[in-house]
Coordinates of C-alpha atoms in Angstrom, one line a residue:
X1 CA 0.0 0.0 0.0
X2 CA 2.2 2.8 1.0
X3 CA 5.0 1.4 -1.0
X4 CA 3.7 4.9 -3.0
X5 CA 6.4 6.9 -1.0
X6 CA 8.5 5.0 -3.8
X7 CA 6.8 7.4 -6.1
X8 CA 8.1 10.5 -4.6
X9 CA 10.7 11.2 -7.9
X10 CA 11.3 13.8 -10.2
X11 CA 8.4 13.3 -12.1
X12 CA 6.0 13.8 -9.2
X13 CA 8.1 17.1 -7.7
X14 CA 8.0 18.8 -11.1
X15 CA 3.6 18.0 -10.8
X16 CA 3.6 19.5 -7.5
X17 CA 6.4 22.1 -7.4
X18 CA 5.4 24.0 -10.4
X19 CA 5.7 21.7 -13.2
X20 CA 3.3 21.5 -16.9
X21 CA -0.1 22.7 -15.9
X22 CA 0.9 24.0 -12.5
X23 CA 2.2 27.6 -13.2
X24 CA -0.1 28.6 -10.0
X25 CA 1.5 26.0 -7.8
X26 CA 3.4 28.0 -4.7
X27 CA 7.7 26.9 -4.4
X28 CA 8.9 24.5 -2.2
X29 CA 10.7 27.8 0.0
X30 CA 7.2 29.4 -0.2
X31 CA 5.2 26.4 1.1
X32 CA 7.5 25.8 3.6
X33 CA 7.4 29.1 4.5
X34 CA 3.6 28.5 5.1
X35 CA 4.3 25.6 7.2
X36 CA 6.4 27.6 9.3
X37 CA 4.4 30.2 10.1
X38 CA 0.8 27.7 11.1
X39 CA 3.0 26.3 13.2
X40 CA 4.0 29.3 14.7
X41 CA 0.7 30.1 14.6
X42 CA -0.4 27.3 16.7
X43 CA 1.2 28.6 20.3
X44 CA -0.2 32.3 19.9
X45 CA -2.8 33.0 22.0
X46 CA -4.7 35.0 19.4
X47 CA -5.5 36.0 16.0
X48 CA -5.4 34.5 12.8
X49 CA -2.8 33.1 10.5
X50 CA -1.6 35.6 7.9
X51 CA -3.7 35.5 4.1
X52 CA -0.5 35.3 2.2
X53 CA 0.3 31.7 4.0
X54 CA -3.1 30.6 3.7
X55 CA -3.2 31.2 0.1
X56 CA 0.0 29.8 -0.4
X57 CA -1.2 26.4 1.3
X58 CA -4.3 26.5 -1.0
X59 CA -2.7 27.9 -3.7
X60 CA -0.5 24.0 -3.1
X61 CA -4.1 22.4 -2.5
X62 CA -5.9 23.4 -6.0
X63 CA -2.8 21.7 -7.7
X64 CA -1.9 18.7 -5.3
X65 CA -1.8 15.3 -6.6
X66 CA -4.9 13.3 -7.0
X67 CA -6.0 11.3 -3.9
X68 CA -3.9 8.2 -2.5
X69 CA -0.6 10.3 -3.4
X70 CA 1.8 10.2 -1.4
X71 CA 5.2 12.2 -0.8
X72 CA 8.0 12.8 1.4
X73 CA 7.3 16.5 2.7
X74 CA 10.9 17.9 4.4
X75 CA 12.1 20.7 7.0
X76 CA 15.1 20.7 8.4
X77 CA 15.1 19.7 12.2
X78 CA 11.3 18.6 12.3
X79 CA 11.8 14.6 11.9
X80 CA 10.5 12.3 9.2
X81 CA 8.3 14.3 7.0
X82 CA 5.2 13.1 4.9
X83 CA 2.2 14.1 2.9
X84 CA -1.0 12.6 1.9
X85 CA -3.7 13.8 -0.6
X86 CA -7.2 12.0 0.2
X87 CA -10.9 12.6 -0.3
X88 CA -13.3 13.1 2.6
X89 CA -16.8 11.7 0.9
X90 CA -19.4 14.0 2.4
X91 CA -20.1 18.0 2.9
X92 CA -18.6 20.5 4.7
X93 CA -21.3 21.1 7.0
X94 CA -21.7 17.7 7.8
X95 CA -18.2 16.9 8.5
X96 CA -18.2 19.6 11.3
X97 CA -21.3 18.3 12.8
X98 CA -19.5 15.3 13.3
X99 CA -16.1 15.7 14.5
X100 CA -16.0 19.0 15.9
X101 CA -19.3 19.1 17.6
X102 CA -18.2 19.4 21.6
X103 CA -20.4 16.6 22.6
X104 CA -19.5 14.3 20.1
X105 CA -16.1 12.8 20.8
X106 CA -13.6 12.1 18.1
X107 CA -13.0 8.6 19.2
X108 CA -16.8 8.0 18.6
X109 CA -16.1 9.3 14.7
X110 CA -12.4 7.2 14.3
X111 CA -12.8 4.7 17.0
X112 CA -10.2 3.0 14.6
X113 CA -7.7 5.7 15.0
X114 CA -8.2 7.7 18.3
X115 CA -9.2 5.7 22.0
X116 CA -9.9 9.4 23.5
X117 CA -8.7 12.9 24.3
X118 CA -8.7 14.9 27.7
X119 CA -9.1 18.2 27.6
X120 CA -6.0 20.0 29.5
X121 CA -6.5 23.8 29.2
X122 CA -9.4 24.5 27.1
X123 CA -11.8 27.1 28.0
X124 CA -15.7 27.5 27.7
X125 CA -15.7 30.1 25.8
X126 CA -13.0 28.2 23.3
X127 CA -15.9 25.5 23.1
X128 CA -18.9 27.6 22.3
X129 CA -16.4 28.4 19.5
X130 CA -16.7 25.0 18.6
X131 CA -19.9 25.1 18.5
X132 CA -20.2 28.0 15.9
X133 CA -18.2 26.0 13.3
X134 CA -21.4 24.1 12.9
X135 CA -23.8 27.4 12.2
X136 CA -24.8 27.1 8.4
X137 CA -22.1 28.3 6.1
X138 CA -19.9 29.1 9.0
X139 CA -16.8 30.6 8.2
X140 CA -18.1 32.1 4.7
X141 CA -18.0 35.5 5.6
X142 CA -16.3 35.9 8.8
X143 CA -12.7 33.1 9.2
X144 CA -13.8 31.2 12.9
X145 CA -10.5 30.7 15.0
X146 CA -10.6 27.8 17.8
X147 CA -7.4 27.3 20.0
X148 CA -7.6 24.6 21.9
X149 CA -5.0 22.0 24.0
X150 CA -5.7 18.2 24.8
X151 CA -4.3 15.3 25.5
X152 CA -4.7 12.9 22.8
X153 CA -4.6 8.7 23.1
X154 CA -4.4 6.9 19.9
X155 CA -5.2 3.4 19.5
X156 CA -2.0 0.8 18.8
X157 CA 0.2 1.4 16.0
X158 CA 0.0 -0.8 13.3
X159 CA 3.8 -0.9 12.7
X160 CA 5.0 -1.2 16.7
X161 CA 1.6 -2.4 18.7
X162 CA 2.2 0.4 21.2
X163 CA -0.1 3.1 21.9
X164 CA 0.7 6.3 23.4
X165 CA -0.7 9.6 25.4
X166 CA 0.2 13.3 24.3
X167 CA -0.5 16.5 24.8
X168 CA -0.7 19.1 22.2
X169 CA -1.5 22.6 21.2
X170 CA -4.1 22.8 18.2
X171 CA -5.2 25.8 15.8
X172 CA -8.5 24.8 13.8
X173 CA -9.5 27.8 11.2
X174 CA -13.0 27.7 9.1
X175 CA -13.1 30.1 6.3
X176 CA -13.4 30.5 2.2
X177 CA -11.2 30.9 -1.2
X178 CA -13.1 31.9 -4.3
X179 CA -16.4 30.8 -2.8
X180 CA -15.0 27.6 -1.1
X181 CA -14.5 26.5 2.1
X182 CA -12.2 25.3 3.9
X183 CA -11.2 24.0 7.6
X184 CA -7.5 23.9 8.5
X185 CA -6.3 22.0 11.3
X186 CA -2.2 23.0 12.9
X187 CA -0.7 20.9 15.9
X188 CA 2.2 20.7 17.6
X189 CA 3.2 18.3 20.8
X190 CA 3.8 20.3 23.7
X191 CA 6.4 17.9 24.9
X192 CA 7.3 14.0 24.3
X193 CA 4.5 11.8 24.8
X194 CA 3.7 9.0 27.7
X195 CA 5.9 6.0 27.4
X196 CA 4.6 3.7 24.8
X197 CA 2.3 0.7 26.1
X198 CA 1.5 -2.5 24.3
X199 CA -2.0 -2.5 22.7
X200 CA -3.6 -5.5 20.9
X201 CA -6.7 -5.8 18.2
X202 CA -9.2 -7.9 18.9
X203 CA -11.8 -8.9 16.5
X204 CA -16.0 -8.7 16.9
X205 CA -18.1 -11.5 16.2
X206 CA -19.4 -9.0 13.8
X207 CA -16.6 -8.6 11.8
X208 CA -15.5 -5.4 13.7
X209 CA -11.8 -4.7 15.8
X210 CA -11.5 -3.4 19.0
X211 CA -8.4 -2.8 20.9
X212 CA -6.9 -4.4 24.4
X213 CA -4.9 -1.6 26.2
X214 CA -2.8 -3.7 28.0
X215 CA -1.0 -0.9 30.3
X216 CA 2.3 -2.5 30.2
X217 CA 5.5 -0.6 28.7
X218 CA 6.7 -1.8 25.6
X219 CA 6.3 -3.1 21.9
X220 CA 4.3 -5.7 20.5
X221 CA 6.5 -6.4 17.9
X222 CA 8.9 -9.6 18.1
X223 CA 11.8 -9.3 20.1
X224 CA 11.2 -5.5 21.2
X225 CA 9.0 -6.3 24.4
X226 CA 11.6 -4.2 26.4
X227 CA 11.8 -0.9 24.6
X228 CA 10.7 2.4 26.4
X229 CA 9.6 4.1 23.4
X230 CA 8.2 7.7 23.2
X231 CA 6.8 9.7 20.5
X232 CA 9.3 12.8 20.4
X233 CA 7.7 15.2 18.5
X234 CA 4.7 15.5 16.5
X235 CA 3.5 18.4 14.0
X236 CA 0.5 18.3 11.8
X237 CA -1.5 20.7 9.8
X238 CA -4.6 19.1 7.4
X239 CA -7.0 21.2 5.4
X240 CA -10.1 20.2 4.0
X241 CA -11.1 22.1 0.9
X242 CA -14.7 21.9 -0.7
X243 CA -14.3 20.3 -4.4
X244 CA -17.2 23.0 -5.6
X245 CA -18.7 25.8 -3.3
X246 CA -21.0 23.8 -1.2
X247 CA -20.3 20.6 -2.5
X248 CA -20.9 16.6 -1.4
X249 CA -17.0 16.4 -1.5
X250 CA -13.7 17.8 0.2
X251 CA -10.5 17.5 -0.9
X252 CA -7.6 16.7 1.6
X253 CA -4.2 17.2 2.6
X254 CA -2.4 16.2 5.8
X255 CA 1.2 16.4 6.2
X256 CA 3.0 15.2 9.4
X257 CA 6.3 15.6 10.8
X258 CA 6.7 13.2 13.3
X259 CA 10.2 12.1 15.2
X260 CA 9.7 9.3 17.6
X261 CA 11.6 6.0 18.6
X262 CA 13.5 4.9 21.3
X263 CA 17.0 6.1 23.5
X264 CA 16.8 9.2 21.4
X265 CA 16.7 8.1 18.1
X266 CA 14.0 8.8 15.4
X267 CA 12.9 5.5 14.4
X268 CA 10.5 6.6 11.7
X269 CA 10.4 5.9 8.3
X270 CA 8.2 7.7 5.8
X271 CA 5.7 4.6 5.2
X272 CA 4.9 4.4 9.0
X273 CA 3.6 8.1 8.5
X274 CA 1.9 7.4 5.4
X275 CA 0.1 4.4 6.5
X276 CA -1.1 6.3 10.2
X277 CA -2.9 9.1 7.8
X278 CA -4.0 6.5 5.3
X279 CA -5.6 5.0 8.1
X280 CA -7.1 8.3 9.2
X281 CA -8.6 8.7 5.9
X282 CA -10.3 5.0 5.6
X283 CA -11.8 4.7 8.8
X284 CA -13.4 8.4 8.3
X285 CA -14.4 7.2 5.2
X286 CA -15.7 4.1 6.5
X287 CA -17.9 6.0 8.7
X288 CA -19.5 8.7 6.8
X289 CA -20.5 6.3 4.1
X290 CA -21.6 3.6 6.8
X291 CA -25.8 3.4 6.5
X292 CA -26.0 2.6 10.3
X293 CA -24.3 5.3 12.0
X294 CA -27.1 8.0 13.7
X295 CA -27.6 11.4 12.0
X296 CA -25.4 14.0 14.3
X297 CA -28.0 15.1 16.8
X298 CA -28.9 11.4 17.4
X299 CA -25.1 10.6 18.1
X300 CA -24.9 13.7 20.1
X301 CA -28.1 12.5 21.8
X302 CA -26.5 9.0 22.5
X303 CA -23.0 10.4 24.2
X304 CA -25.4 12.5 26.5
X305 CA -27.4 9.6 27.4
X306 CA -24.0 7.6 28.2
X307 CA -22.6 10.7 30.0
X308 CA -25.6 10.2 32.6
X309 CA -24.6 7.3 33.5
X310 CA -22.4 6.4 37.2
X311 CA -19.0 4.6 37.0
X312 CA -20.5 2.0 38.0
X313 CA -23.3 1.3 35.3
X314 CA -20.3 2.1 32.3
X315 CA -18.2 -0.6 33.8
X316 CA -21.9 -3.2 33.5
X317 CA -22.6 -1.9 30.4
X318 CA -18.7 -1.7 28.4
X319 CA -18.6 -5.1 29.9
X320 CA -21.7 -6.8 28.6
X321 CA -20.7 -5.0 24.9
X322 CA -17.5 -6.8 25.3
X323 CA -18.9 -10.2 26.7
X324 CA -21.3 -9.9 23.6
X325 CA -18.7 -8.7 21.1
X326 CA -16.0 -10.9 21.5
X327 CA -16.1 -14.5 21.2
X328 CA -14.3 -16.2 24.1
X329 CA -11.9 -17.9 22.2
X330 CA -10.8 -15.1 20.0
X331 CA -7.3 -14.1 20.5
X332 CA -6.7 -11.5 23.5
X333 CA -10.4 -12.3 24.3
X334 CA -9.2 -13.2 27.9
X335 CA -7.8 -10.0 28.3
X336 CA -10.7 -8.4 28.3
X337 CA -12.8 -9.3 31.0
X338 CA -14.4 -8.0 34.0
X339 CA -11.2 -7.4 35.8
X340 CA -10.0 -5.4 33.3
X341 CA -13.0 -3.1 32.8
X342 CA -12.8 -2.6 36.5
X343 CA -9.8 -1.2 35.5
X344 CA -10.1 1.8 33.7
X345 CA -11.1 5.2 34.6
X346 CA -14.2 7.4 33.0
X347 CA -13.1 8.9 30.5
X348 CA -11.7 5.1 29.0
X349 CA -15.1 3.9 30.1
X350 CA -17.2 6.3 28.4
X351 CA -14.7 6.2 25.5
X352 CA -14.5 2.6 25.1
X353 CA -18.3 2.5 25.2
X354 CA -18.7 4.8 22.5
X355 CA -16.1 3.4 20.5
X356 CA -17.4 -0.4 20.9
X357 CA -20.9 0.6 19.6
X358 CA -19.5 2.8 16.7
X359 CA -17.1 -0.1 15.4
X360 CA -20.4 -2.4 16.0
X361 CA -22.3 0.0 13.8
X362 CA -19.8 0.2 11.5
X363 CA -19.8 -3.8 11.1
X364 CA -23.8 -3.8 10.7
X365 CA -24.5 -4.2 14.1
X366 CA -28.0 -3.4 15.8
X367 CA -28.4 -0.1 16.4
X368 CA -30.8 -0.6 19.2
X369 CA -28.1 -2.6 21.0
X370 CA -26.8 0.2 23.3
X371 CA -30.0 1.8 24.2
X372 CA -30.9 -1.6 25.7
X373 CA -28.2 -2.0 27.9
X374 CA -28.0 2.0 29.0
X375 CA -32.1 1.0 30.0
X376 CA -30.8 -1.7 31.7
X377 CA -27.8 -1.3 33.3
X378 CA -27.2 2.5 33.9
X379 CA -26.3 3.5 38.2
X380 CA -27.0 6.2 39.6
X381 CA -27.2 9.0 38.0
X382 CA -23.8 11.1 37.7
X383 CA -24.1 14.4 36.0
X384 CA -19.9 14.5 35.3
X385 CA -19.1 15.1 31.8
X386 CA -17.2 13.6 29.2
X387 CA -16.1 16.8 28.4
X388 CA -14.8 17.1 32.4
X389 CA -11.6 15.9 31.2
X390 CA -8.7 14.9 33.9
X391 CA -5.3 16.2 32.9
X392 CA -2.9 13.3 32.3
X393 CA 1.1 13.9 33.5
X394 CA 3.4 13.7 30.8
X395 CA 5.9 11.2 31.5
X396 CA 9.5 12.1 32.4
X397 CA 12.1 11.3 29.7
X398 CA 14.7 9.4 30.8
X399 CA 18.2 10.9 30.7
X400 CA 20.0 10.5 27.5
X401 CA 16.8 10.2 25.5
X402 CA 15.8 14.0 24.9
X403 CA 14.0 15.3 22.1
X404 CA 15.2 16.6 19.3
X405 CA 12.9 19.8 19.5
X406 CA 11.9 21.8 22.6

């Protein structure tokens, strides 16, 4: 699959760097020049990112390669360096009502891709920003800036089998080119991530996968069980561009600069970048397209309903989803019983809830499944929020293993 990065050659530079056909195409100094500066962006407090970068970056996104391109995407001192062009197969609108709608979690959208996010400095009035990205043709006339900062969990790497915690300052920005719109996401890792733990897939009866967090230190893959690994750095900026003005379709871009490994060293290669926002892009696919998932207000109404619930009635109802799920003789099935559900906290509770009856959904599972065991099985009532995140500590780095960015 992501043997593509093979493709990044002269041919393909000339295409995107200003070759036949591309006389509006921005340099390689000027778009790294726009990279620069969104990342910058990202740690101000205020304000917006300067028109002439912006229109460099969409100047780049009107003459990008067509989806499933890949290409090595370099700057000096920011780690291994990739880009990906993908399509995101449904409106603007409604792409916002998903995944930025506060009460709608993003591991509920990418359960594939994301096991949760804490908030860890956002503000109220930062989320009632959120909340006007979804007013109808927001961002058309007046550009919507939302700073925000979280700590981020992503499910196990497909390359290592370790999963890892993060936190990280984000910039999202909704506004229009030409009568187009477009949302523009900048990150940046505030410093290097928890240690990485080892994380297992499990299959569904259903033909679904869900993920064992094991919380022990180390790699899943052969003979590196002892490696303390940490994710270093992490820099990402994605824009989302209507095909038309108000189009079905958006166009994407996400590049990633990402330096992470072990004692130090940047282990990454460009094809384990590729293939993380390859994933990104199927498993949002996957679940716009998907005929079972609830319109936005329903889902929103459903992660409410969950949010009612006491610690007590998540832990009943995660583990009768699991016990009904996962066959007892799949592999890493064991791992996931009652003991370990009385394991984790509320936010992987509520998460893992979520994220089990989205993949479900996703597999053609029955809809009605969760609202019977929510009438069933709920506590007391506990009117603590999803939203109430808990602030995770970063772990320490041991000496001899620093970053190479600050």
């Amino acid at each position: 699959m992501t043997q593509k990065v093979l493709l990044i050659c002269l041919a393909l530079l000339l295409c995107v760097f200003g070759g036949a056909g591309a006389a509006d195409s921005p340099s390689e100094k000027e778009l790294c020049a726009a990279f620069d500066h969104l990342e910058e962006s990202v740690g101000t407090p205020s304000g917006m990112p300067e028109a002439t970068y912006l229109d460099t970056l969409l100047a780049f996104l009107d003459n990008s390669p067509a989806a499933g391109t890949v290409w090595e995407e370099t700057r000096k001192g920011r780690g291994t360096g990739v880009g990906v062009a993908f399509s995101v197969p449904t409106s603007m609108d409604r792409f916002i009502q998903y995944m930025y709608d506060p009460d709608i979690p993003v591991s509920a959208v990418v359960p594939g891709v994301v096991r949760l996010v804490r908030d860890n400095g956002s503000t109220p009035s930062g989320k009632g920003t959120y909340a006007r990205l979804a007013e109808p043709e927001g961002g058309r006339e007046t550009p919507i800036a939302v700073r925000s900062r979280y700590v981020m969990e992503i499910t196990p790497d497909g390359n290592s089998g370790a999963y890892y915690g993060y936190d990280q300052n984000e910039l999202t920005l909704l506004s229009s080119r030409n009568g187009r719109r477009f949302l523009l996401t900048a990150s940046r890792q505030t410093a290097p991530s928890d240690v990485g733990k080892k994380g297992y897939p499990v299959a569904t009866r259903d033909g679904g996968t869900l993920y064992c967090y094991s919380g022990k230190t180390g790699l899943t893959k052969a003979g590196l069980g002892w490696v303390d690994s940490y994710i270093y750095t992490s820099i990402a900026i994605t824009v989302y561009y209507e095909d038309a003005p108000g189009s079905g379709t958006l166009k994407a871009v996400s590049c990633k600069w990402l330096n992470a490994g072990w004692m130090g060293k940047n282990m990454v290669r460009p094809h384990h970048i590729a293939e993380g926002i390859e994933r990104f892009a199927q498993h949002l696919g996957r679940f716009l397209t998907s005929p079972n998932i609830p319109e936005p207000q329903a889902l929103a109404g459903l992660v409410r309903q969950v949010r009612e619930s006491g610690d007590q009635g998540l832990r009943t109802v995660l583990g009768n989803q699991l016990e009904a799920l996962v066959a007892p003789d799949q592999k890493r099935a064991s791992m996931m019983d009652r003991e370990y559900v009385k394991g984790l906290d509320r936010e992987e509770l509520v998460a893992g809830i979520l994220s089990t009856h989205v993949e479900s959904l996703m597999a053609g599972g029955d809809p009605a499944f969760l609202n019977g065991l929510l009438g069933k099985n709920v506590g007391a009532k506990d009117t603590s929020l999803l939203t109430r995140r808990i602030a995770s500590p970063v772990s320490e780095i041991p000496a001899g293993a620093d970053p190479a960015l600050n």
